[in-house]
mmCIF file of C-alpha atoms and ligand atoms in Angstrom:
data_model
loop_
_atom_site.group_PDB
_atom_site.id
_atom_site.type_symbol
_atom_site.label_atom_id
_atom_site.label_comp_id
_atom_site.label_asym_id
_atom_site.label_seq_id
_atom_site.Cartn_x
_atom_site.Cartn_y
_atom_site.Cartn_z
ATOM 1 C CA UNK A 1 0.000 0.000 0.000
ATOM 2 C CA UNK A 2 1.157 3.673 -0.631
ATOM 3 C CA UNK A 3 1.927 5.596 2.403
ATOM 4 C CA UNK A 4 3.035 8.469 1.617
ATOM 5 C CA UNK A 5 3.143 9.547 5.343
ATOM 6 C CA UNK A 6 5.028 7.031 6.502
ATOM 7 C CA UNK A 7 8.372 9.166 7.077
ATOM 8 C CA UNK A 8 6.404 11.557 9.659
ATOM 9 C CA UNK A 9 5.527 8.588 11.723
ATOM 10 C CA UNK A 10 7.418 8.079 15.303
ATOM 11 C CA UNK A 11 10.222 5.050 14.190
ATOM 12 C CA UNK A 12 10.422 3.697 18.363
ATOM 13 C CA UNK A 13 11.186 0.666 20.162
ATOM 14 C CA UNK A 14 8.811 0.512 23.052
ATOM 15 C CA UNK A 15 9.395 -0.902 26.487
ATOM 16 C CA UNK A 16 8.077 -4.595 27.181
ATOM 17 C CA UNK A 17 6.881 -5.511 30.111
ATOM 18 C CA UNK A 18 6.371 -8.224 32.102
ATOM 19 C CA UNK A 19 4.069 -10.909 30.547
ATOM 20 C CA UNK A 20 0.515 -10.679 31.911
ATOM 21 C CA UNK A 21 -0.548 -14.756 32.276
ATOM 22 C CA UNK A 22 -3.769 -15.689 31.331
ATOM 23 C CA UNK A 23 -5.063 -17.843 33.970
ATOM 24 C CA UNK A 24 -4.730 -17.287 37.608
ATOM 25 C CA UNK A 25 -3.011 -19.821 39.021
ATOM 26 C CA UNK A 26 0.392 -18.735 37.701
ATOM 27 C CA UNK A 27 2.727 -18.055 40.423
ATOM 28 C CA UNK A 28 3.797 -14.689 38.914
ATOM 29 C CA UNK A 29 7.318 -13.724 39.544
ATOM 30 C CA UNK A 30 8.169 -11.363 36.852
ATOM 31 C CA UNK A 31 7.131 -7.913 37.250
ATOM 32 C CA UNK A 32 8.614 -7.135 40.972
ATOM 33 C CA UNK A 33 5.074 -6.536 42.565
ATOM 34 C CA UNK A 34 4.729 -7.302 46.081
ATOM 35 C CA UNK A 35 2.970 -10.421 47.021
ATOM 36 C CA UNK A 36 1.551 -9.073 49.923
ATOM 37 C CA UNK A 37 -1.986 -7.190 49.391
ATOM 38 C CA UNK A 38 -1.792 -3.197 50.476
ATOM 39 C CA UNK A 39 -2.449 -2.065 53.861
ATOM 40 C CA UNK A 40 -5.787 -2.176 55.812
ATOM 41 C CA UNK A 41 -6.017 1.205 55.672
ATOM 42 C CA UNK A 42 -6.062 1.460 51.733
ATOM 43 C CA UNK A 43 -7.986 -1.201 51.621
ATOM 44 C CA UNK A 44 -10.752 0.631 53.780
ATOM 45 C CA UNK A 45 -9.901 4.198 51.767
ATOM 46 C CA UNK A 46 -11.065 2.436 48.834
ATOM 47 C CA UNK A 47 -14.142 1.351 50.371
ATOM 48 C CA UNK A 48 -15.288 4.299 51.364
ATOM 49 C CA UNK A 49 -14.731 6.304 48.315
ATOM 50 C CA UNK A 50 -17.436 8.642 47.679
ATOM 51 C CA UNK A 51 -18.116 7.262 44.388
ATOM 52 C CA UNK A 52 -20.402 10.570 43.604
ATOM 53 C CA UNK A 53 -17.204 12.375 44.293
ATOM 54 C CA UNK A 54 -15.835 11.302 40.880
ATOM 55 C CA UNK A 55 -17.873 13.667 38.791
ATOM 56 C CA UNK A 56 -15.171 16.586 39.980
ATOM 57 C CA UNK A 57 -11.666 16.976 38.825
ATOM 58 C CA UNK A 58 -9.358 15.853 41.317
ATOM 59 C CA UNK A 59 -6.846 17.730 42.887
ATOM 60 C CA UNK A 60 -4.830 19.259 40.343
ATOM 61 C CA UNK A 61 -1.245 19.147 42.235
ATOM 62 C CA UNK A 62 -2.830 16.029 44.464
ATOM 63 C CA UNK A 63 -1.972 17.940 47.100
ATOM 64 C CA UNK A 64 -3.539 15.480 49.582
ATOM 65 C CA UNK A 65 -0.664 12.802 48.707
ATOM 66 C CA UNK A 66 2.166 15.410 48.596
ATOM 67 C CA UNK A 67 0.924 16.360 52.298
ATOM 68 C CA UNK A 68 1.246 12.740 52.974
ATOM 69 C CA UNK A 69 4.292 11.775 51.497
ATOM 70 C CA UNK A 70 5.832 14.931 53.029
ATOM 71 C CA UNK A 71 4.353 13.748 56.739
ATOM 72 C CA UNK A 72 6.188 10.042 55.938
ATOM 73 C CA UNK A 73 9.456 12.272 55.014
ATOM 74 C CA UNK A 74 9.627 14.936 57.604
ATOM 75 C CA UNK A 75 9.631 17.149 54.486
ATOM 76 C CA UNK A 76 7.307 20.168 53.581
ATOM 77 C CA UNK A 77 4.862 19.869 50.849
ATOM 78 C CA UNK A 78 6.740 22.127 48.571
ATOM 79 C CA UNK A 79 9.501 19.281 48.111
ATOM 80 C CA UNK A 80 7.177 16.460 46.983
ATOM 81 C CA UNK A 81 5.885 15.698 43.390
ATOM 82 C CA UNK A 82 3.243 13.093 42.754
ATOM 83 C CA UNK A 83 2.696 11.593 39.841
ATOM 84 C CA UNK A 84 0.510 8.237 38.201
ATOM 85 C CA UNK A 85 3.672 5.767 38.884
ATOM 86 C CA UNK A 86 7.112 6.607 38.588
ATOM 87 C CA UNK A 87 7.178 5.991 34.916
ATOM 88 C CA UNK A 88 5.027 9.050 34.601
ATOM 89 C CA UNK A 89 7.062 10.753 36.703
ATOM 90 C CA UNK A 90 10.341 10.291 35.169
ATOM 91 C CA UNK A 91 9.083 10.770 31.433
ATOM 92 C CA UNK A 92 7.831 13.904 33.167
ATOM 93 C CA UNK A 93 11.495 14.508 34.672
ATOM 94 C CA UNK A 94 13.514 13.854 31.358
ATOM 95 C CA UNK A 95 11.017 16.399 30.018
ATOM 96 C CA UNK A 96 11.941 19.276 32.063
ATOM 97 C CA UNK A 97 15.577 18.201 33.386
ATOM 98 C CA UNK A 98 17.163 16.689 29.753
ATOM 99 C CA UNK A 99 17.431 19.350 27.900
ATOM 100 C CA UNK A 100 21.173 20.039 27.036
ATOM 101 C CA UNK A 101 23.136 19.003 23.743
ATOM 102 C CA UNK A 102 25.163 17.047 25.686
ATOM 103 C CA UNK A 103 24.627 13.700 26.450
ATOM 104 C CA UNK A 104 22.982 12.360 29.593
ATOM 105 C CA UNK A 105 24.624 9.328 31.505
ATOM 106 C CA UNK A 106 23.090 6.083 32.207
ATOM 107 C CA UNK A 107 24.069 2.458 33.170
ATOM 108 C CA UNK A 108 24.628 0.510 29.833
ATOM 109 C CA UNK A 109 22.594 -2.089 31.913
ATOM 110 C CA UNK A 110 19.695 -0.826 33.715
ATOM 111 C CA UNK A 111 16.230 -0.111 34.041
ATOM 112 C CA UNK A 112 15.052 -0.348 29.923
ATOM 113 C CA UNK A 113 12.939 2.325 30.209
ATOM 114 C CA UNK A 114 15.241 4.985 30.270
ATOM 115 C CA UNK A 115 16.601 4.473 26.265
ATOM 116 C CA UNK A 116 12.707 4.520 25.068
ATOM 117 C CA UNK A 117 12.383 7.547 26.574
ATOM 118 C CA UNK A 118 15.488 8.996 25.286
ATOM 119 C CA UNK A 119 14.590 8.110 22.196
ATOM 120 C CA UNK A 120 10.903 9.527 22.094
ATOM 121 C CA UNK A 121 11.710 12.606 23.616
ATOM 122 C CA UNK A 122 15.006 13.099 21.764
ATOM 123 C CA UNK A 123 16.676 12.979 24.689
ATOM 124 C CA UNK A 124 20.936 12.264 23.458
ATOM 125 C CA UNK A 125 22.253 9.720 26.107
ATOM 126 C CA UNK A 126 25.809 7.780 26.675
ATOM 127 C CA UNK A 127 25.922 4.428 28.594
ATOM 128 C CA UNK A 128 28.104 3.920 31.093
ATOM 129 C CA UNK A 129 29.356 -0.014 31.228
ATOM 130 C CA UNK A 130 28.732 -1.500 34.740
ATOM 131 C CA UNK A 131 31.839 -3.930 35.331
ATOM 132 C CA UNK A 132 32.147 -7.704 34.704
ATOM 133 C CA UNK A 133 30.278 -7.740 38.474
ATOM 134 C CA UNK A 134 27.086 -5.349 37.418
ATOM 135 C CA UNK A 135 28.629 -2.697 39.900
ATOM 136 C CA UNK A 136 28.484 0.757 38.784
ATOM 137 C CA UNK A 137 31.247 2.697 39.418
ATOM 138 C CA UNK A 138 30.571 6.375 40.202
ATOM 139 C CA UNK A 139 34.066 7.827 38.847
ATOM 140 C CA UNK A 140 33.124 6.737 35.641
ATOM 141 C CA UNK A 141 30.475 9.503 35.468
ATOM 142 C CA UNK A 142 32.673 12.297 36.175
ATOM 143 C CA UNK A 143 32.562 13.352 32.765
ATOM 144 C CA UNK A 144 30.719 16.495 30.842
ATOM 145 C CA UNK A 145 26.913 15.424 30.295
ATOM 146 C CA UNK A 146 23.251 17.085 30.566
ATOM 147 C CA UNK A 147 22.111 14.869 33.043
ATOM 148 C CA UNK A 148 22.379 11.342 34.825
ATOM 149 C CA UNK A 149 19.659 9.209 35.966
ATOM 150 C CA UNK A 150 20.459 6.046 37.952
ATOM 151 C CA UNK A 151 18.202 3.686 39.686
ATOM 152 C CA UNK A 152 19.457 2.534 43.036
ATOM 153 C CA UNK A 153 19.530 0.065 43.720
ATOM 154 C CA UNK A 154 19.986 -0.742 40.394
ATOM 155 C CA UNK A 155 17.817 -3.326 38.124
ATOM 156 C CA UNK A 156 17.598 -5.700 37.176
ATOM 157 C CA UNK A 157 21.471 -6.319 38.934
ATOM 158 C CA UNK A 158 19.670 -5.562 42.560
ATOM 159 C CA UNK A 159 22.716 -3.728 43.970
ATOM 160 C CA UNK A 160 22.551 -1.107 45.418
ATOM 161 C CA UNK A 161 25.250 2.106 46.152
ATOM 162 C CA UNK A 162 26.474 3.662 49.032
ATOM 163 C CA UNK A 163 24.888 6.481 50.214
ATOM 164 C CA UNK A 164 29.014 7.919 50.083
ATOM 165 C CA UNK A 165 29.192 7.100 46.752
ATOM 166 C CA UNK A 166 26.161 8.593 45.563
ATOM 167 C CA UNK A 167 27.425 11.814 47.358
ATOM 168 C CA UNK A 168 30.673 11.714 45.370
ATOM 169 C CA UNK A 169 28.289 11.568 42.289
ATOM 170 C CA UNK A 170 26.968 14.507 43.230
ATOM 171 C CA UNK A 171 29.086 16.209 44.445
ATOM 172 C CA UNK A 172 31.406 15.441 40.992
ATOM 173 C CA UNK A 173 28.096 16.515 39.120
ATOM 174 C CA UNK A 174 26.823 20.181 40.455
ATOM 175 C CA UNK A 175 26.060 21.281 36.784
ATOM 176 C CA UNK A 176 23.788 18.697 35.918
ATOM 177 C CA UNK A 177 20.397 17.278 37.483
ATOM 178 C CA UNK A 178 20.609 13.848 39.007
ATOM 179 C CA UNK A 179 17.742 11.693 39.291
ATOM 180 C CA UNK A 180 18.328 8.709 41.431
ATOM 181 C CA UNK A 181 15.059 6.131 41.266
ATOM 182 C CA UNK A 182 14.299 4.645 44.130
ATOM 183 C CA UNK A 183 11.835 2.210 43.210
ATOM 184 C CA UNK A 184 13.247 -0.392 45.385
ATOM 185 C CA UNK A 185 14.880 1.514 47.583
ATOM 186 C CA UNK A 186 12.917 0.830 50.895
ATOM 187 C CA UNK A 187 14.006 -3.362 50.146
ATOM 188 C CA UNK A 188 17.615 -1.637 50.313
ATOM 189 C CA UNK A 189 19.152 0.083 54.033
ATOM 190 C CA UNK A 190 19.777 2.936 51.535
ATOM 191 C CA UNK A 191 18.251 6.352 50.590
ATOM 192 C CA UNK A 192 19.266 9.640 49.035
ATOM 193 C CA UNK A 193 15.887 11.468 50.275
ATOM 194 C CA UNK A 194 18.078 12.661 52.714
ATOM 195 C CA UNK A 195 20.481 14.436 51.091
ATOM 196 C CA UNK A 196 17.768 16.444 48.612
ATOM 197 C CA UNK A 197 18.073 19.528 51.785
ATOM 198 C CA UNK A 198 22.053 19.239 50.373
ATOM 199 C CA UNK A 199 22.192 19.001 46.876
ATOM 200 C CA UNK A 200 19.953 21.330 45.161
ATOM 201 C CA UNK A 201 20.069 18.932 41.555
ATOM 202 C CA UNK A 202 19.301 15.818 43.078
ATOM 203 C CA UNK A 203 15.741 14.373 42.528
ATOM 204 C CA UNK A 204 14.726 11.361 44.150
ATOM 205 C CA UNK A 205 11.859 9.129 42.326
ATOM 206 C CA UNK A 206 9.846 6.502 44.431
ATOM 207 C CA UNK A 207 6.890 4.474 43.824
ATOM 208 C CA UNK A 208 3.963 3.107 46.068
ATOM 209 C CA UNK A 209 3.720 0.104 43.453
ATOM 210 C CA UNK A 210 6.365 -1.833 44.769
ATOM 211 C CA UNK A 211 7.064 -1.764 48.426
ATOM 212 C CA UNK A 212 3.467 -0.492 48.976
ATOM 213 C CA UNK A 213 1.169 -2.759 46.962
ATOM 214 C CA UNK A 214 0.221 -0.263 44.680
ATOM 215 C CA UNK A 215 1.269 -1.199 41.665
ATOM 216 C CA UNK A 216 -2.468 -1.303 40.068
ATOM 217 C CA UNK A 217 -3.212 2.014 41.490
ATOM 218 C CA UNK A 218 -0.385 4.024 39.487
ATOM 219 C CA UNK A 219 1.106 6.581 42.567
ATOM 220 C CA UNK A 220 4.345 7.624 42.636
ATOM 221 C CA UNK A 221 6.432 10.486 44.142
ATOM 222 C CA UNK A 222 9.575 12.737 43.163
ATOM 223 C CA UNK A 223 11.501 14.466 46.318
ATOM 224 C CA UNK A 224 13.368 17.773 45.462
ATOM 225 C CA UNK A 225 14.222 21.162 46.061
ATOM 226 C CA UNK A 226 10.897 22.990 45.681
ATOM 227 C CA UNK A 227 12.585 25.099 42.978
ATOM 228 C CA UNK A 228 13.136 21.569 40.879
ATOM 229 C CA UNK A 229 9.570 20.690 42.187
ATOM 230 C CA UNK A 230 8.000 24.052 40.528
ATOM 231 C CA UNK A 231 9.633 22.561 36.637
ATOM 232 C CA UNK A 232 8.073 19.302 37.187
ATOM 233 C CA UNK A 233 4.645 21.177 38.191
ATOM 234 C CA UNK A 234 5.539 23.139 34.646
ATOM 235 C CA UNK A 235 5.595 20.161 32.471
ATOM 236 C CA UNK A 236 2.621 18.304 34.329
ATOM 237 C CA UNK A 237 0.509 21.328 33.333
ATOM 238 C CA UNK A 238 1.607 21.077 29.864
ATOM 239 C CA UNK A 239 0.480 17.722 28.743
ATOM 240 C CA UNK A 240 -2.084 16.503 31.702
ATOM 241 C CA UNK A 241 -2.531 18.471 34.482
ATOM 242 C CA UNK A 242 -4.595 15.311 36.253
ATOM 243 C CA UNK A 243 -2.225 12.645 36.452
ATOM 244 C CA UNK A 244 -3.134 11.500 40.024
ATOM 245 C CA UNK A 245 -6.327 10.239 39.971
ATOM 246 C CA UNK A 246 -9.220 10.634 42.749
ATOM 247 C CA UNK A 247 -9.672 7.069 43.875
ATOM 248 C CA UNK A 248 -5.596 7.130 43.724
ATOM 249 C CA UNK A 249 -4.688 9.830 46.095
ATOM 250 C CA UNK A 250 -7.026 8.555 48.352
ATOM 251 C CA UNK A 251 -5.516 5.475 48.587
ATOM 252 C CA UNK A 252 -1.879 6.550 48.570
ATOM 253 C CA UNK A 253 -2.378 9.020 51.561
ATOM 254 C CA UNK A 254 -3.765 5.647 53.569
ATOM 255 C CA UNK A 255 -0.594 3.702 52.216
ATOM 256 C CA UNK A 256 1.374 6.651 53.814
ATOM 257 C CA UNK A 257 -0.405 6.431 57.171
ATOM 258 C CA UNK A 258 0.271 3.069 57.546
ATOM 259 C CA UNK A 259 4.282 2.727 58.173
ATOM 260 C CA UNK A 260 4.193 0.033 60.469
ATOM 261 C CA UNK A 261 2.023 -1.852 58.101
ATOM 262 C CA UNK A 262 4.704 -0.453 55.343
ATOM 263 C CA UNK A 263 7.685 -1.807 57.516
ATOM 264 C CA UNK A 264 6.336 -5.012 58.479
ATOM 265 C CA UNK A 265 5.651 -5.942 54.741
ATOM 266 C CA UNK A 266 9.160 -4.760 53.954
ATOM 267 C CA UNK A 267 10.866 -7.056 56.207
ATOM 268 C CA UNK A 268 8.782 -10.060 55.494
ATOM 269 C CA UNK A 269 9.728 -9.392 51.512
ATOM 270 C CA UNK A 270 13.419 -9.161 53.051
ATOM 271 C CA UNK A 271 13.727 -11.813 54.881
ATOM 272 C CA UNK A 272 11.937 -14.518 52.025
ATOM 273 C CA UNK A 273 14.790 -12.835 49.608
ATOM 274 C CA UNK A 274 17.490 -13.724 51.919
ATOM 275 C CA UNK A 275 15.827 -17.474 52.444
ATOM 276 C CA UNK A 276 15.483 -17.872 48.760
ATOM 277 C CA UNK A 277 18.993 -16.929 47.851
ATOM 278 C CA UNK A 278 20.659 -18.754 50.247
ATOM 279 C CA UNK A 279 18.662 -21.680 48.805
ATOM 280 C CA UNK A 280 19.708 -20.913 44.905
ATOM 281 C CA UNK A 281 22.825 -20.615 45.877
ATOM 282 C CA UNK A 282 22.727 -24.280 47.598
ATOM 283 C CA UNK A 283 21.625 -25.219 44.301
ATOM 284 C CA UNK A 284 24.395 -23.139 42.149
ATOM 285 C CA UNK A 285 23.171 -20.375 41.430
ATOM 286 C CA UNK A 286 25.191 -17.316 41.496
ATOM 287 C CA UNK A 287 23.870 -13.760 42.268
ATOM 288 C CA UNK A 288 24.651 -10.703 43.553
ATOM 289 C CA UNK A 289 23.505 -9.383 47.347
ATOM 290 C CA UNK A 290 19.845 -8.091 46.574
ATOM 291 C CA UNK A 291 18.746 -4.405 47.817
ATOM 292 C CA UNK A 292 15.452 -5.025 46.116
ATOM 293 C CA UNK A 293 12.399 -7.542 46.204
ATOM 294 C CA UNK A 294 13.889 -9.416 43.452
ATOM 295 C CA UNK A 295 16.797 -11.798 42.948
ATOM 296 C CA UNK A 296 19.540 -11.824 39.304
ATOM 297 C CA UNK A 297 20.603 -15.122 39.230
ATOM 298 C CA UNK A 298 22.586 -17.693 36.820
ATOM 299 C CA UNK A 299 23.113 -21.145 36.711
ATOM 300 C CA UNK A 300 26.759 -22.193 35.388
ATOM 301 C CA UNK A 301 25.090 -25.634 33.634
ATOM 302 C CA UNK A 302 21.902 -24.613 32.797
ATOM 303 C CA UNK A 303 21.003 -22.008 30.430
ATOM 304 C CA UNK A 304 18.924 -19.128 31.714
ATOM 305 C CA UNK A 305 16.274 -19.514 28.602
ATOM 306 C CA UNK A 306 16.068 -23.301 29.753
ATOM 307 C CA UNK A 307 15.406 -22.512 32.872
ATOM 308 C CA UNK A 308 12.893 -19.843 31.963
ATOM 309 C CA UNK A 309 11.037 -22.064 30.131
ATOM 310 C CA UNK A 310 11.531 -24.876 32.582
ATOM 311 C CA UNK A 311 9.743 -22.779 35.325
ATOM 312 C CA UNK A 312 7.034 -21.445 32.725
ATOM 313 C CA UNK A 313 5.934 -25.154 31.549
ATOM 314 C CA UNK A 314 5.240 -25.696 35.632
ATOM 315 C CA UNK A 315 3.265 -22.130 35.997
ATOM 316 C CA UNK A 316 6.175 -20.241 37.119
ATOM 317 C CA UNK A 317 7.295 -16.898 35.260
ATOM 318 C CA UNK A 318 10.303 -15.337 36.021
ATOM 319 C CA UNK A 319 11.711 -13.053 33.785
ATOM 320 C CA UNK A 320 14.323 -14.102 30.862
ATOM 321 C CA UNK A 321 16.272 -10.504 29.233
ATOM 322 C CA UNK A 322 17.383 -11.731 25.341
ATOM 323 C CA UNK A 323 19.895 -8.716 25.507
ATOM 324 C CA UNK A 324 23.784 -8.664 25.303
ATOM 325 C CA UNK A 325 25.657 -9.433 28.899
ATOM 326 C CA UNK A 326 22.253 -10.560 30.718
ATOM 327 C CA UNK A 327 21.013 -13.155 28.239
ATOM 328 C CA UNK A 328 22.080 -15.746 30.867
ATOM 329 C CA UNK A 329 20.705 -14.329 33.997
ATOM 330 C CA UNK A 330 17.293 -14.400 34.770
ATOM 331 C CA UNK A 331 15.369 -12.021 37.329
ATOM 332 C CA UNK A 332 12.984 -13.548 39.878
ATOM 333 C CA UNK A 333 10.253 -11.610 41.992
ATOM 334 C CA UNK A 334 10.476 -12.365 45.252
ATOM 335 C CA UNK A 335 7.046 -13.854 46.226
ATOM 336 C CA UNK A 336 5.278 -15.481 49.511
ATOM 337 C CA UNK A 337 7.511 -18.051 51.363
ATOM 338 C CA UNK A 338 4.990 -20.701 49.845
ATOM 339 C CA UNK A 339 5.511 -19.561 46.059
ATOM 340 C CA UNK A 340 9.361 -19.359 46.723
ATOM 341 C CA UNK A 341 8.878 -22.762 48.142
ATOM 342 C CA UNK A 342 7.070 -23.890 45.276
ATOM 343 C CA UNK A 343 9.692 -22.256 43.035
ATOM 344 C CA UNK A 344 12.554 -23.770 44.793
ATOM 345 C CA UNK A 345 11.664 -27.374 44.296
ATOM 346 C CA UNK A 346 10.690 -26.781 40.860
ATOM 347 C CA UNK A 347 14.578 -25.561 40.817
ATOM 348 C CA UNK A 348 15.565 -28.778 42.775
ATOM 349 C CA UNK A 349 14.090 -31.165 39.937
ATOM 350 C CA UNK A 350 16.286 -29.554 37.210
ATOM 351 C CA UNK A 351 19.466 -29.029 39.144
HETATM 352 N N1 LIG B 1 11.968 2.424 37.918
HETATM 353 C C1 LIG B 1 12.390 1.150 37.913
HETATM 354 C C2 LIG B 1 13.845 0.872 38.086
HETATM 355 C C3 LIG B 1 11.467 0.107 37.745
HETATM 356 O O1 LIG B 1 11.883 -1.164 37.700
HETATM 357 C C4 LIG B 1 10.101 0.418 37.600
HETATM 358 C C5 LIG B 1 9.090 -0.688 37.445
HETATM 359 N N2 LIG B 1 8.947 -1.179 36.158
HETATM 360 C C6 LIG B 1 9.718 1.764 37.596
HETATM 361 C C7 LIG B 1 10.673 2.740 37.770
HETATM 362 C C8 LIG B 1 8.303 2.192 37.361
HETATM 363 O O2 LIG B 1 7.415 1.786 38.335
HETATM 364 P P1 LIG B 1 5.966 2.418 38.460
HETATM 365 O O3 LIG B 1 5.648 3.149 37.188
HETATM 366 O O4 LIG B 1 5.063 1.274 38.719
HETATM 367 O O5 LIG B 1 6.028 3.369 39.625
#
């Protein structure tokens, strides 16, 4: 067929997610959502939404969840973003932070978002090669560039920095805006939200899918200087000045009012992680120390598509990246003790 209009459309490789299984007695390991439901108190916000309430906007800024976010922090308002999950919120961030000629930095392997977005917003970027170990190393980023973004910990490798070494990254990189995402940052003993009052270019990213429950609500936070806070605002208003949904901030708020809920959840993902990989590695695996609710593992006589398709024949999917220098790891969720335990023996038979 002629189509003449061809050249004018977008030529982009999307992000893929995590399969979505048909049936629902998959144990689903492969998207890093927490196998534990959300707190009480979300689960009663929800039910006692004022449905009627939905025929008004929401809350432009969502102020409600910046309050409560800002409460969890010890922060005021001003220094909290909210967004509908932290993939809104960083498209939103390389939107009004990337916007130099020169390149910004990234991990050559990391979270695949971040080249899509590059690409769709025209956003020039430089990798950075993690060594033979997945570690990044933060002198290697001591070079010109128009921004760095960096999730820490890091995925899918799980490790996470030093809150010293993300310090020298900033503090090698005052002419550029840093985003560290946090997205699995509360599985980790580490956090830059701290140091936001002490580096006026650093903006933290965190999301309430992950070590809240929430990852079919979409609610997500940035933390910043209020003067970084006030671009974000900027480009919000220029393509959807809703993102945060009624029902959503709602919810959020109770998932913020609920830290020992939060905590408890936390630990229990913890300590299954630390059961499970002591277990893999009985059985050969090797990975890295996890700061997140997910393990990287490889096998050094079985190969990771194998196993991958090992696991998915028994109703197990963990996820399986075809890319250069992870094609033979595989990253696996951590779940309940049970579907670990299921996991495990399923492991047991092919090693
Ligand atoms: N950052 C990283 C590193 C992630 O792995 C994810 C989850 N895919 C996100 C951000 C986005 O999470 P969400 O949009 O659910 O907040």
């Amino acid at each position: 067929m002629n189509r003449p209009w061809q050249k004018n459309l977008i030529n982009i490789e999307p992000y893929t997610a995590g399969e979505q299984p048909k049936s629902d007695d998959i144990i689903k390991l492969n998207a890093n959502e927490n196998p534990y439901p959300p707190s009480p108190l979300v689960q009663k916000a929800i039910a006692g939404f004022d449905a009627e309430s939905l025929r008004l906007y929401p809350p432009m800024d969502a102020a409600p969840l910046r309050r409560a976010a800002a409460k969890f922090y010890g922060l005021d308002p001003e220094w909290v973003f909210a967004g509908n999950g932290s993939d809104d919120i960083l498209a939103t961030a390389f939107r009004a932070f990337f916007n130099s000629p020169e390149p910004i930095l990234y991990p050559d392997i990391t979270y695949s978002f971040y080249p899509v977005w590059c690409d769709l917003l025209r956003v020039p970027y430089k990798t950075i090669p993690v060594d033979s170990s997945f570690c990044v190393h933060t002198e290697d980023y001591y070079i010109p560039n128009g921004g760095i973004v960096l999730p820490n910990p890091n995925a899918p490798t799980t490790i996470a920095l030093g809150l010293g070494e993300i310090e020298e990254l900033l503090e090698h990189n005052t002419d550029s805006i840093v985003i560290i995402d946090e997205a699995y940052a509360d599985f980790s003993d580490v956090s830059c939200v701290p140091l936001v009052k002490k580096y006026p270019n650093l903006v933290v990213t965190q999301t309430l899918s992950k070590s809240r429950s929430l990852a079919g609500m979409r609610a997500a936070i940035a933390i910043a200087d209020p003067y970084l806070i006030k671009y974000l605002d900027a480009v919000k208003d220029s393509y959807n000045s809703y993102p945060v949904d009624a029902v959503a901030i709602k919810a959020a708020c109770a998932a913020f009012e609920d830290r020992e809920y939060f905590e408890e959840t936390c630990r229990r993902v913890i300590a299954t992680r630390e059961r499970t990989a002591a277990e893999l590695r009985r059985l050969g695996f090797i990975l890295p120390d996890s700061g997140t609710n997910f393990l990287f593992v490889t096998h050094p006589e079985h190969k990771a598509e194998d196993i991958f398709l090992f696991l998915r024949e028994r109703g197990i999917y963990i996820r399986y990246f075809k890319k250069p220098r992870i094609d033979s790891y595989l990253r696996i969720t951590v779940g309940t003790d049970e579907q670990m335990d299921k996991l495990l023996s399923a492991l047991r038979e092919l090693c």
